[in-house]
Coordinates of C-alpha atoms in Angstrom, one line a residue:
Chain A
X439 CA 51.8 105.5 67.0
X440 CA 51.5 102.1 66.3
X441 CA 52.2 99.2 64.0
X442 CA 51.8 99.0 60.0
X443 CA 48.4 100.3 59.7
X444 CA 47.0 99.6 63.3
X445 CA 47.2 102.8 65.4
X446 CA 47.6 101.9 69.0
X447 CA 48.1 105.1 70.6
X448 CA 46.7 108.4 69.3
X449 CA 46.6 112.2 70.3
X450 CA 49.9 112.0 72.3
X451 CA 51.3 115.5 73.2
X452 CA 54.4 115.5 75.5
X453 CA 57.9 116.6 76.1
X454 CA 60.6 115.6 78.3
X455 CA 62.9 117.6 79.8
X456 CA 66.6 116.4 80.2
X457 CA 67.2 115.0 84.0
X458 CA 63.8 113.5 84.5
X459 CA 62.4 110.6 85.0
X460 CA 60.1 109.5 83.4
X461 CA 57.5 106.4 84.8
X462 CA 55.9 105.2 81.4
X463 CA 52.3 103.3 83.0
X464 CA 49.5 101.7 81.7
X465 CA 47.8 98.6 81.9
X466 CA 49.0 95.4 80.0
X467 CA 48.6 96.2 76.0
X468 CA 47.8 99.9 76.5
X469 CA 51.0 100.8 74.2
X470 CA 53.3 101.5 76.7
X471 CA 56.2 99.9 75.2
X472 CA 55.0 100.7 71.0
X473 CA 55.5 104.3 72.7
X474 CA 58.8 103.6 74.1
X475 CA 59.8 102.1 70.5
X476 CA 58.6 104.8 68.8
X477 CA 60.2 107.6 70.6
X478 CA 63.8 105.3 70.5
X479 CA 63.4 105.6 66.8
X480 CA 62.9 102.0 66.4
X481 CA 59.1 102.6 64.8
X482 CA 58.1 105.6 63.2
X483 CA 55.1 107.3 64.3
X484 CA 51.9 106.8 61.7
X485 CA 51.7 110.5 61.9
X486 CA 52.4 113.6 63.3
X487 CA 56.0 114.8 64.4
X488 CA 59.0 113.6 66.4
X489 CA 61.6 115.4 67.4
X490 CA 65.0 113.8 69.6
X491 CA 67.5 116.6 70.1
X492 CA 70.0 115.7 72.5
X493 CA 72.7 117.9 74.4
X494 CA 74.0 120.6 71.5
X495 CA 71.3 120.0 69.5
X496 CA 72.8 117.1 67.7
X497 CA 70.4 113.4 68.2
X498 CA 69.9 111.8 71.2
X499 CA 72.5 109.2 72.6
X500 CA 70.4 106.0 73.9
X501 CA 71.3 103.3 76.0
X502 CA 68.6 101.0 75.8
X503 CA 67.6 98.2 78.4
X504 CA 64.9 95.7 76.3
X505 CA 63.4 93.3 78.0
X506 CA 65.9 90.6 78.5
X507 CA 63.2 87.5 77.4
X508 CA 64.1 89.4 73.9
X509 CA 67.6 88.2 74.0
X510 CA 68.1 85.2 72.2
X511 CA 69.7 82.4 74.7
X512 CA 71.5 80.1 71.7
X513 CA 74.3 82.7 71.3
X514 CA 77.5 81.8 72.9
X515 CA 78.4 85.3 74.9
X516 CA 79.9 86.3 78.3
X517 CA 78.1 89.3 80.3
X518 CA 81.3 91.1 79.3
X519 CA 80.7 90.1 75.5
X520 CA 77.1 91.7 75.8
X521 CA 78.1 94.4 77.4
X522 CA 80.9 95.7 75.5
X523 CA 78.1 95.5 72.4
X524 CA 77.3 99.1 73.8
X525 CA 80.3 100.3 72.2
X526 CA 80.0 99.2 68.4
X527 CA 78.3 103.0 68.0
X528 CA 81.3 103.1 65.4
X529 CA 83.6 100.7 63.4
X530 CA 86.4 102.3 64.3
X531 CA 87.9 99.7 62.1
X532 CA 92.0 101.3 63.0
X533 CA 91.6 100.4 66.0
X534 CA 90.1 96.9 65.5
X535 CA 92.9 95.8 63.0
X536 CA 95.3 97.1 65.8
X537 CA 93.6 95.0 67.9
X538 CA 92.9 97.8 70.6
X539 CA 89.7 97.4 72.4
X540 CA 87.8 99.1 75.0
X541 CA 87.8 96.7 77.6
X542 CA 88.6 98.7 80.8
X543 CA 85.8 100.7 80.2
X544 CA 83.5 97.8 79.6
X545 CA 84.7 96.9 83.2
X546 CA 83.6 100.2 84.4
X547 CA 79.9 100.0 83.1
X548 CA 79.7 96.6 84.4
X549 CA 81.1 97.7 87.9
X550 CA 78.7 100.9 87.3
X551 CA 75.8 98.4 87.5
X552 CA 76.8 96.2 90.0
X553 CA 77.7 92.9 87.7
X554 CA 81.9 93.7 87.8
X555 CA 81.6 89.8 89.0
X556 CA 79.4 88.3 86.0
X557 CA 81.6 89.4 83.1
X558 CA 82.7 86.4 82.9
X559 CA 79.8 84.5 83.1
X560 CA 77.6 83.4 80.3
X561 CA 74.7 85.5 79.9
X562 CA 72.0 83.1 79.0
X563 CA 73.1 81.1 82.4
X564 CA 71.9 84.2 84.5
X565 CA 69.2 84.9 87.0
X566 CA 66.6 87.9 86.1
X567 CA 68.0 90.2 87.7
X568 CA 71.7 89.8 87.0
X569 CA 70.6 90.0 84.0
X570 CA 69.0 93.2 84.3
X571 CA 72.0 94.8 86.0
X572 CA 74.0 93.4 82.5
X573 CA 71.6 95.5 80.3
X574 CA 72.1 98.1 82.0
X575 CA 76.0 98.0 82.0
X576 CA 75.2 97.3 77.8
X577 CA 72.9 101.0 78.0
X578 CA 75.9 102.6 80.0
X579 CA 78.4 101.7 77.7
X580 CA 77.0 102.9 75.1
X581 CA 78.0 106.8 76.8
X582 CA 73.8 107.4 76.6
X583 CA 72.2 110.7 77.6
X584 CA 68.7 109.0 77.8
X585 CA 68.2 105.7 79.6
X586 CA 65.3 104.3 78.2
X587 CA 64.0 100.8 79.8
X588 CA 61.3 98.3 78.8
X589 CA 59.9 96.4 81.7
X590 CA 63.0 96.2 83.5
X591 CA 61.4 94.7 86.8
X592 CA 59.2 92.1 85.4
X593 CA 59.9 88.5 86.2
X594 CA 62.1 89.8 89.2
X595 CA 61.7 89.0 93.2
X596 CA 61.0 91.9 95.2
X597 CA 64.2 92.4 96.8
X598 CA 66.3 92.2 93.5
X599 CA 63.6 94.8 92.5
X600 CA 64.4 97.6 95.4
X601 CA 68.3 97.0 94.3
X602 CA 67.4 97.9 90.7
X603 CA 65.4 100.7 91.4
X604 CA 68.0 101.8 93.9
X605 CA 70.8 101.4 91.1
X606 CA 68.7 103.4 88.6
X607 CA 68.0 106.5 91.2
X608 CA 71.7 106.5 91.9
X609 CA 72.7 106.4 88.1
X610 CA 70.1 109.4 87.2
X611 CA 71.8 110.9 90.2
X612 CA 75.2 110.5 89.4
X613 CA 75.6 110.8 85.9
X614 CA 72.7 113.6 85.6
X615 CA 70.6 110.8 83.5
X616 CA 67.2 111.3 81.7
X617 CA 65.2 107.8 82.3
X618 CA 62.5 106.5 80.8
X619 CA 61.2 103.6 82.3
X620 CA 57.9 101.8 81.0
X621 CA 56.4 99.3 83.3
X622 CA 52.8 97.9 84.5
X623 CA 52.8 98.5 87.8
X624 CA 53.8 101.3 89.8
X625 CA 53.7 100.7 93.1
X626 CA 57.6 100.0 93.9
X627 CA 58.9 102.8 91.6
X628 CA 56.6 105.7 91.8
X629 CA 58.8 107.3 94.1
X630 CA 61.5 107.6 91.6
X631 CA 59.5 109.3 88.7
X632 CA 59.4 112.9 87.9
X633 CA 57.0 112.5 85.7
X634 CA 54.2 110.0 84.5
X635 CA 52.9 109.2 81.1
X636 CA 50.0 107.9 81.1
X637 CA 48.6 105.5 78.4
X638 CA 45.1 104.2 78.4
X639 CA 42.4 104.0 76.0
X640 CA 44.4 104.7 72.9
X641 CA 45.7 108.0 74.6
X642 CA 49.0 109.1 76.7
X643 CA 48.9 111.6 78.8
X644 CA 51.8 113.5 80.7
X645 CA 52.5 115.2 83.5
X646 CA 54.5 115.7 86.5
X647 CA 54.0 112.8 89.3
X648 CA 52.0 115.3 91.7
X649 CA 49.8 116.6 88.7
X650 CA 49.1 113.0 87.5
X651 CA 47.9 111.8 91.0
X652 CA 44.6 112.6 90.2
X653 CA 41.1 110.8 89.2
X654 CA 41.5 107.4 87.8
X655 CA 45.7 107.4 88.7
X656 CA 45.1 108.1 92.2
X657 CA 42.8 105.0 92.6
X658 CA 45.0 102.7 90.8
X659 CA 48.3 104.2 92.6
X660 CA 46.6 103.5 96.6
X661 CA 44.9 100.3 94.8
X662 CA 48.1 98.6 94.0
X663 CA 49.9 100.4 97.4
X664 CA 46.9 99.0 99.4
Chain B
X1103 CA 100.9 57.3 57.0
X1104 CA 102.4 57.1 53.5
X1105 CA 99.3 58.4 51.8
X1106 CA 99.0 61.3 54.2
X1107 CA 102.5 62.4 53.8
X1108 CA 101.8 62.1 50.1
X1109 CA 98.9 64.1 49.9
X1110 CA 100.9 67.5 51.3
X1111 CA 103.5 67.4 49.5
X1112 CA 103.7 70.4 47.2
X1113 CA 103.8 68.4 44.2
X1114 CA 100.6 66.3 45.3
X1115 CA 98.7 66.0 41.8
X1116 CA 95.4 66.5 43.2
X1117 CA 97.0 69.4 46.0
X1118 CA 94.8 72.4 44.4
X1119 CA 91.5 69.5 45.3
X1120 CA 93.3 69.2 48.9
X1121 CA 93.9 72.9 49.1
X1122 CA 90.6 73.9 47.4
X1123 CA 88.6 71.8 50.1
X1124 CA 90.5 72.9 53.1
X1125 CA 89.7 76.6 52.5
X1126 CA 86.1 76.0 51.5
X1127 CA 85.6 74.0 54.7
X1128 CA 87.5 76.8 56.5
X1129 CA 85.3 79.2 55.2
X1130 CA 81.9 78.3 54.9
X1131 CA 81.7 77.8 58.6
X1132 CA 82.4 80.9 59.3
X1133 CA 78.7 82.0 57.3
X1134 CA 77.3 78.9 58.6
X1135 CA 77.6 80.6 62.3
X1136 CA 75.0 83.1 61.4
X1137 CA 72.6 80.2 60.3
X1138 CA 73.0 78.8 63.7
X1139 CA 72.8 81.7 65.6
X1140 CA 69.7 83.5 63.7
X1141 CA 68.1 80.0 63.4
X1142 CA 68.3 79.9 60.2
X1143 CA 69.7 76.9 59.4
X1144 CA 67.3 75.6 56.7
X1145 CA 68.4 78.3 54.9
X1146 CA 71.6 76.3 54.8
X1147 CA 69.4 73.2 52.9
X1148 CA 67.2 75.4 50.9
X1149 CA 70.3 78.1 49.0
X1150 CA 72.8 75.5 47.7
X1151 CA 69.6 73.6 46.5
X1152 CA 68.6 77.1 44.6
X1153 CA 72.9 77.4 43.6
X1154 CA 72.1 74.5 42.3
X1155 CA 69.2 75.5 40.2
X1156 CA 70.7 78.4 38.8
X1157 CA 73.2 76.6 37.7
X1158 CA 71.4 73.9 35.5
X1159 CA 69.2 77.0 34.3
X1160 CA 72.5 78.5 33.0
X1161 CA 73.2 75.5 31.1
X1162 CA 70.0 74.5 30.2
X1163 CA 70.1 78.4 28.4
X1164 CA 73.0 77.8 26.5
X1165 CA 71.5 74.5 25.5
X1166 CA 68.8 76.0 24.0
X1167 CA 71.2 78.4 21.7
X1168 CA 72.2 81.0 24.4
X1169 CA 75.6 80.6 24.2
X1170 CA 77.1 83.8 24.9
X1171 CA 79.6 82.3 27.1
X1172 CA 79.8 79.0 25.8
X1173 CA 83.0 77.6 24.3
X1174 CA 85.4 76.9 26.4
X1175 CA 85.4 75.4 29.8
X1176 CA 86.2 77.9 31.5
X1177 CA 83.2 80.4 30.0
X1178 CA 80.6 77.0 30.6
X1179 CA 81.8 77.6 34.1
X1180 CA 81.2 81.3 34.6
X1181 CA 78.1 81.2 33.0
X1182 CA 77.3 78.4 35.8
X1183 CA 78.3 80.7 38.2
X1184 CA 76.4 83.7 37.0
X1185 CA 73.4 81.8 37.2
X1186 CA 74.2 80.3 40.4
X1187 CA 74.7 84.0 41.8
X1188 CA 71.7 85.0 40.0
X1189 CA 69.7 82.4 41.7
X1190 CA 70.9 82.4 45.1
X1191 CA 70.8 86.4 45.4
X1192 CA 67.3 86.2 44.1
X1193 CA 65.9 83.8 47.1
X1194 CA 67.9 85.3 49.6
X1195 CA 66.3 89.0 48.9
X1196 CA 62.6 87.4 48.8
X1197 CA 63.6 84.8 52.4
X1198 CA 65.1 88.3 53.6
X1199 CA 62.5 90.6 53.3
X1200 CA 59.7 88.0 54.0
X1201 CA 61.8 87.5 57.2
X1202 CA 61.6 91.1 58.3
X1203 CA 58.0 91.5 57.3
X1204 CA 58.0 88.6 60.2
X1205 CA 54.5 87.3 58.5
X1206 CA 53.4 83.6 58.0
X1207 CA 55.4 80.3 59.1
X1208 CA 59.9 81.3 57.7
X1209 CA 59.9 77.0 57.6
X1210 CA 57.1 76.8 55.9
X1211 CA 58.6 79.8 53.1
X1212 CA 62.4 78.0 53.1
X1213 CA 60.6 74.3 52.8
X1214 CA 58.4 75.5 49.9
X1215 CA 61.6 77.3 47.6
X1216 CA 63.8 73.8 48.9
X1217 CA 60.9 71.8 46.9
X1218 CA 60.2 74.1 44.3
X1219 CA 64.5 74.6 43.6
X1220 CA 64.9 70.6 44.0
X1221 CA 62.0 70.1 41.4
X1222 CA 63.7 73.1 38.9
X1223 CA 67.3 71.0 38.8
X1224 CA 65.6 68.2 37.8
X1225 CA 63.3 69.7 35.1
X1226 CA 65.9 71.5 33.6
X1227 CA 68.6 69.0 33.5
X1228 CA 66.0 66.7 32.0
X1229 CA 65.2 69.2 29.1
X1230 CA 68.8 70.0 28.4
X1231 CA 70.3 66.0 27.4
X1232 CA 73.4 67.7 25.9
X1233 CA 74.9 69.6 28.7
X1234 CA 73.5 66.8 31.1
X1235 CA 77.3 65.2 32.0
X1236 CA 79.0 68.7 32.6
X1237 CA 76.3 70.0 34.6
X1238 CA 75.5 66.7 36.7
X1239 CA 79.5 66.9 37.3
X1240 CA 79.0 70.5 38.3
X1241 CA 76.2 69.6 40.9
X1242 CA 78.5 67.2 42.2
X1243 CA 81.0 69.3 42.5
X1244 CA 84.5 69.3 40.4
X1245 CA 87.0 69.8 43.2
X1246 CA 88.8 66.8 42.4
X1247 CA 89.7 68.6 38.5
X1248 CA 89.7 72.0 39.7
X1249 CA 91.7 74.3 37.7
X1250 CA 95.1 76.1 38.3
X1251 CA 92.9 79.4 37.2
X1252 CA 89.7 78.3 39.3
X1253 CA 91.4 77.2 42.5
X1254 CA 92.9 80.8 42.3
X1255 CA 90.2 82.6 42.3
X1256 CA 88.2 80.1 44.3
X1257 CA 90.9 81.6 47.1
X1258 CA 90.4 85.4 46.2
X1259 CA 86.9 85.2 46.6
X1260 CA 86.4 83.1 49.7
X1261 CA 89.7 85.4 51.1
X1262 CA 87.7 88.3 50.8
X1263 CA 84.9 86.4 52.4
X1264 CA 86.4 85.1 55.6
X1265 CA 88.5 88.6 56.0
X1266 CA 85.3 90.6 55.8
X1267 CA 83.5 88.4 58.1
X1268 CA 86.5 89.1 60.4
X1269 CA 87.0 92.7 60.5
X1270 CA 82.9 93.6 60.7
X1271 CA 82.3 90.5 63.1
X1272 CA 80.8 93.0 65.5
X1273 CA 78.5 94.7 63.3
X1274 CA 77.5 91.1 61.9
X1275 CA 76.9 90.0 65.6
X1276 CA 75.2 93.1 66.8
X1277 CA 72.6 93.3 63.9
X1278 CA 72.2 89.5 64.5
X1279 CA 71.7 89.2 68.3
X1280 CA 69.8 92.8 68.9
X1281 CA 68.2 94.7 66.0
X1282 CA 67.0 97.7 68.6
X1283 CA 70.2 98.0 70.2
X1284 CA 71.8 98.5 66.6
X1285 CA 69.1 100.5 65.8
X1286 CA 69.5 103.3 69.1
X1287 CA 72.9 103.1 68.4
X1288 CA 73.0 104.6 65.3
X1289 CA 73.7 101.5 63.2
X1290 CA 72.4 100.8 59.3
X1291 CA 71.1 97.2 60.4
X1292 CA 69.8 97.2 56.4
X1293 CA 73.0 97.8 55.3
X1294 CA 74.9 95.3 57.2
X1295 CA 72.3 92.5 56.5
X1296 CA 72.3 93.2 53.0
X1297 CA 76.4 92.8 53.4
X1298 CA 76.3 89.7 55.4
X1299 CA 73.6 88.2 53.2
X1300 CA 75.8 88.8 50.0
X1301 CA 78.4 87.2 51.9
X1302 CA 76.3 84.5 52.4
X1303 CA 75.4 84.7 48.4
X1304 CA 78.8 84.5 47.2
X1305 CA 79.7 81.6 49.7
X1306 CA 77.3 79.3 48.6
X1307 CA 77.5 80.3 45.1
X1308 CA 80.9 79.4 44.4
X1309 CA 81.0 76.3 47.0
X1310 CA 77.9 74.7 45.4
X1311 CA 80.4 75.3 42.3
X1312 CA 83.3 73.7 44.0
X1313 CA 82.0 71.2 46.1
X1314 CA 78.3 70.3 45.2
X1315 CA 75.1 71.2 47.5
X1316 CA 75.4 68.7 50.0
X1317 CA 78.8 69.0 51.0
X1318 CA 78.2 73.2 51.1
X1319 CA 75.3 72.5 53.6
X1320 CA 77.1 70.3 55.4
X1321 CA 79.9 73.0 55.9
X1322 CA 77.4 75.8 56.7
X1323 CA 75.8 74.0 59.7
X1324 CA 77.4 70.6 61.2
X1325 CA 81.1 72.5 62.4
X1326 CA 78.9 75.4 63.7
X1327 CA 76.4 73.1 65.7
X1328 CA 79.5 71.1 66.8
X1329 CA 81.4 74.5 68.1
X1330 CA 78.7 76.1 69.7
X1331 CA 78.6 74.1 72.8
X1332 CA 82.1 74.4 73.2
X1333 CA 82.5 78.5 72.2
X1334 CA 82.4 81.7 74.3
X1335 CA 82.1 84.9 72.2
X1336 CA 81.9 85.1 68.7
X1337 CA 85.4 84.9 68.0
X1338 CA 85.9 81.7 69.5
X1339 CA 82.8 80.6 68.1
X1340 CA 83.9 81.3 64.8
X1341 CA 87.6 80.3 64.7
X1342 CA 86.5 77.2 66.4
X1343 CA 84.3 76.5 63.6
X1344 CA 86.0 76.9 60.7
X1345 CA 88.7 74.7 62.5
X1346 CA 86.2 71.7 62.5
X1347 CA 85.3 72.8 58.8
X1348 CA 88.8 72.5 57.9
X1349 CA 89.5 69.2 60.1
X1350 CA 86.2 67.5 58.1
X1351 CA 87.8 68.6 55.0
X1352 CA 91.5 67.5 55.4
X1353 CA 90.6 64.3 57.3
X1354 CA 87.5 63.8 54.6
X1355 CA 90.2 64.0 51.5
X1356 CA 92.5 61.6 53.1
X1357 CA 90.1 59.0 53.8
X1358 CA 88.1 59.4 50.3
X1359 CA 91.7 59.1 48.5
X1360 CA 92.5 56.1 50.5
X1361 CA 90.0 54.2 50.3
X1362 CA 88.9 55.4 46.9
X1363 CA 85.4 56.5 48.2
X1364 CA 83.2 59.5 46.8
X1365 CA 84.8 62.7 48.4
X1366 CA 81.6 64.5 49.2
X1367 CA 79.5 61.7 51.1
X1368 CA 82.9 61.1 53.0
X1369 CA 83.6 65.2 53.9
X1370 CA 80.1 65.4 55.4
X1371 CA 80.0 62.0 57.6
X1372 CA 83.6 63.3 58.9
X1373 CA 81.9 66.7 60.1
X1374 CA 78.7 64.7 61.4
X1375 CA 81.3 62.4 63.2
X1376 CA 82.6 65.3 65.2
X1377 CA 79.5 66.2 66.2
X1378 CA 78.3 62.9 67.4
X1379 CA 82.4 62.8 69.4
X1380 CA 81.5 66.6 71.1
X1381 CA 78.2 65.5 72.3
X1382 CA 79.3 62.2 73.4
X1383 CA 82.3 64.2 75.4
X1384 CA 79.5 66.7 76.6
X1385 CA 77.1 63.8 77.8
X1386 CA 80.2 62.0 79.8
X1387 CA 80.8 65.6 81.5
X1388 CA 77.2 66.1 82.7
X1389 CA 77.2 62.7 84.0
X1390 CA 80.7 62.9 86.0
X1391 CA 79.6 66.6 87.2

C-alpha cells in the first residue's frame, strides 16, 4: 500500500469481521491513515488483493469521518448543509426537481451525534469537537455499515475526547456498527477496540486486543497509561 | 429616469445588448462560485485570456487561406468560437489534470499559460493585419451589435448552463468540498469534474465572445467574492451571486449608455463597487458588534 510508486506499508494480511472495532495504531507516519485510504477505496493498493463485501454480498456502505483540518473553511455551509452531504449517494434527480428533500432525517443523524443544536451553525465557526460530532452525523447519514475514522480525537481536550469515544461505543452498540478508527495514541480508546492493527516498520499486523497486548504493544500501551 | 425607462422598453434598439449582458452577468457567477470556493480563481484570469487566443488563432487561420467558414459574419463568428472552445477546453484538461497530479506550484502553472496566452493574442493578431478590426472588436466583445440569431443562442447555451449547474449543485459541491467523501459514497468525482469543467469551458467560451476577457473575469469572480460573506449554503451562495452579476450588468449598461462610456470598463467597476459597499457594510458591523 502506498502512494504512486512509494510503498509505505507492505505484507499486510487481515480481515475484519462485521461488528468490530477496529483501533488502527502506529506511531506518527507509520501508514496508519494510507491504510485507512486504501481499504475505503480512496487509493488502490500497489499490489496484491482487496476485497470489500458488505452485508448480501454487494460493496460496503461507508460513512467516513476525515480529519476535519481537511475540510476547507472558505465554503459558506451550516452543520446541517454538511451533514445532509451524507445523502447525495444518488441524484435522485425526481425528487430534487420536486423539491423533496431529506431533511428530517438529516435531523436524526445530527441528533444521533449529539449536534441536533449546531445545524444551524456554520461549520467553519465550530470548536474541534463539535466538529467531530458533525462528521460523524455526515458518516451516519450516509446509512454506512462501516464507520471508518481518521484521527477523530486529535486536536481535542480530554473531556470532549471521553464524550466522543462514549458516542462511538454507543453507535457500534446501537446500530450493530463495524468501526475503524485510526489514531496515534491509544491510551483513551483501547478499551473500545476489538481488535488492533498494528502498523510499524512498513508492516501491519492484526489481531484481537488481548492477542495484540504483547511484546513491543504492551510496553507502549502501560507507557502511554503510565 | 428617462434613460432607464427607455432602456426596458421592449422596443429598446440596443435591448438584445441589455438582455444579452443581464444573462451573461447572471450566469457566469454561478461558474465563478466554484473558482472561489476551489481557490481557483486565477483560473478566472488565465481561461478568457486563452478564449481569447483561440480566437485570434481562428482568424489568424482563415487569414492565412483557411477559410472553411469564412464568408459571412456569422461563419467568421463560429469559427471564432470553435477556436475559442478549442482553446479553452485544451488548458482546462492540462490545469485539470496537473491539479490532481497535485505536483509543483497551480499559480505558478495558471501564471505561466496567462503569459504565454497574452503573448499568443498579440502575435497572432499582429501577423494577421486583415482580420485585425473584426477580431480586435471580437476581443472586446460585440454585445453592443449582437445579433437577433446570436443573442438567441447566446440564451440557449448559457440556459443550459445555469439549469445544469442548478439541478447537479450537489454533486458540483460534493466533489468540490470533499473528494473522499464522494469517493466512499459511490460517486464518479471524474465524471462530475469533467462536467463542471465543460461547464466552465462553454461559459467562458461564448462570454469572452460576447463580452470580451475582462469583463468575463470580472463576472467569474468579483459577485462571487462579494456574496460569499453574506451566503449560507450553496444555494444562497449561488443565487446571491448571480444577482450581483446581474445588478453589475443592468446598472453597468445604464450608466455606460448614459454617459456614453466604454460598456466593459464600466460593467466591471460596477461589480468591484459592490464589493468595496459589502465590505464597507461588514467592517461597520464588526465595529458596532
Amino acid at each position: 500500500m502506498g502512494y504512486g510508486k512509494n510503498a509505505v506499508l507492505a505484507g499486510v494480511d487481515a480481515g475484519i469481521e462485521a461488528g468490530s472495532f477496529v483501533g488502527i495504531l502506529g506511531h506518527n507516519g507509520s501508514g496508519k491513515t494510507t491504510l485507512l485510504r486504501t481499504l475505503l477505496g480512496l487509493i488502490p493498493p500497489l499490489k496484491g488483493q482487496l476485497v470489500r463485501r458488505g452485508a448480501g454480498l454487494g460493496l460496503v456502505r461507508f460513512g467516513y469521518v476525515p480529519q476535519k483540518e481537511r475540510l476547507d473553511p472558505l465554503y459558506p455551509l451550516s452543520a446541517f448543509d454538511v451533514v445532509a452531504m451524507g445523502t447525495y449517494r444518488n441524484v435522485e434527480l425526481f425528487q430534487r426537481l420536486r423539491g423533496l428533500g431529506r431533511r428530517g432525517f438529516v435531523q436524526d443523524c445530527l441528533a444521533a451525534a449529539g449536534a441536533q443544536t449546531l445545524a444551524d451553525k456554520l461549520y467553519s465557526d465550530l470548536s474541534g469537537g463539535q466538529k467531530q460530532r458533525v462528521l460523524i452525523a455526515r458518516a451516519l447519514a450516509a446509512e454506512p455499515e462501516v464507520l471508518a475514522l481518521d484521527e477523530p480525537l486529535a486536536g481535542i481536550d480530554v473531556t470532549t475526547q471521553k464524550a466522543l469515544l462514549k458516542l462511538l461505543g454507543e453507535l457500534k452498540q446501537d446500530r450493530g456498527l463495524t468501526i475503524l478508527m485510526v489514531s496515534h495514541r491509544i491510551r483513551a480508546e483501547k478499551g473500545l477496540f476489538t481488535h488492533i492493527l498494528w502498523c510499524n516498520d512498513g508492516k501491519a499486523a492484526m489481531g484481537t486486543t488481548e492477542e495484540m497486548l504483547t511484546g513491543e504493544l504492551k510496553e507502549i500501551f502501560h507507557g502511554e497509561a503510565g | 429616469m428617462s434613460q432607464l425607462l427607455e432602456i426596458i422598453k421592449p422596443d429598446f434598439l440596443l435591448h438584445h445588448a441589455v438582455y444579452g449582458s443581464l444573462v451573461v452577468g447572471l450566469v457566469c457567477p454561478l461558474v465563478g462560485v466554484y473558482f472561489v470556493l476551489r481557490r481557483l480563481v486565477f483560473w478566472g484570469v488565465a481561461l478568457p485570456q486563452v478564449s481569447a487566443a483561440g480566437i485570434a488563432f481562428a482568424f489568424l487561420l482563415q487569414g492565412l487561406g483557411l477559410n472553411y467558414f469564412s464568408g459571412s459574419e456569422s461563419q467568421e463568428k463560429h469559427l471564432a468560437i470553435i477556436g475559442s472552445l478549442i482553446f479553452t477546453g485544451l488548458a482546462i484538461l492540462i490545469l485539470a489534470w496537473l491539479e490532481r497530479r497535485s505536483q509543483g506550484m497551480s499559480e505558478g502553472r495558471i501564471g505561466a499559460i496567462y503569459a504565454a496566452a497574452g503573448a499568443a493574442s498579440i502575435l497572432f493578431v499582429a501577423w494577421n493585419a486583415a482580420g485585425e478590426t473584426e477580431m480586435l472588436g471580437l476581443l472586446k466583445g460585440e454585445i453592443v451589435s449582437i445579433s437577433e440569431a446570436d443573442f438567441h443562442a447566446m440564451l440557449d447555451v448559457f440556459g443550459v448552463v445555469a439549469a445544469t449547474m442548478l439541478v447537479f449543485q450537489k454533486e458540483f459541491l460534493l466533489v468540490s468540498y470533499d473528494r473522499d467523501m464522494a469517493v466512499t459514497l459511490g460517486r464518479n468525482v471524474l465524471l462530475w469534474d469533467v462536467l463542471l469543467y465543460a461547464l466552465v469551458g462553454l461559459t467562458i467560451s461564448l462570454g469572452v465572445m460576447t463580452v470580451g476577457p475582462l469583463v468575463i473575469f470580472g463576472f467569474l469572480v468579483l459577485p462571487p467574492m462579494t456574496a460569499l460573506p453574506w451566503s449560507r449554503g450553496i444555494m444562497s451562495f449561488s443565487v446571491l451571486s448571480a444577482l450581483l452579476g446581474g445588478i453589475s450588468a443592468f446598472g453597468g449598461f445604464y450608466v455606460s449608455y448614459t454617459y456614453d462610456l466604454p460598456l466593459g470598463p464600466v460593467v466591471v467597476a460596477m461589480a468591484f463597487i459592490l464589493l468595496l459597499l459589502s465590505s464597507a457594510v461588514r467592517g461597520v458591523r464588526a465595529a458596532l458588534s
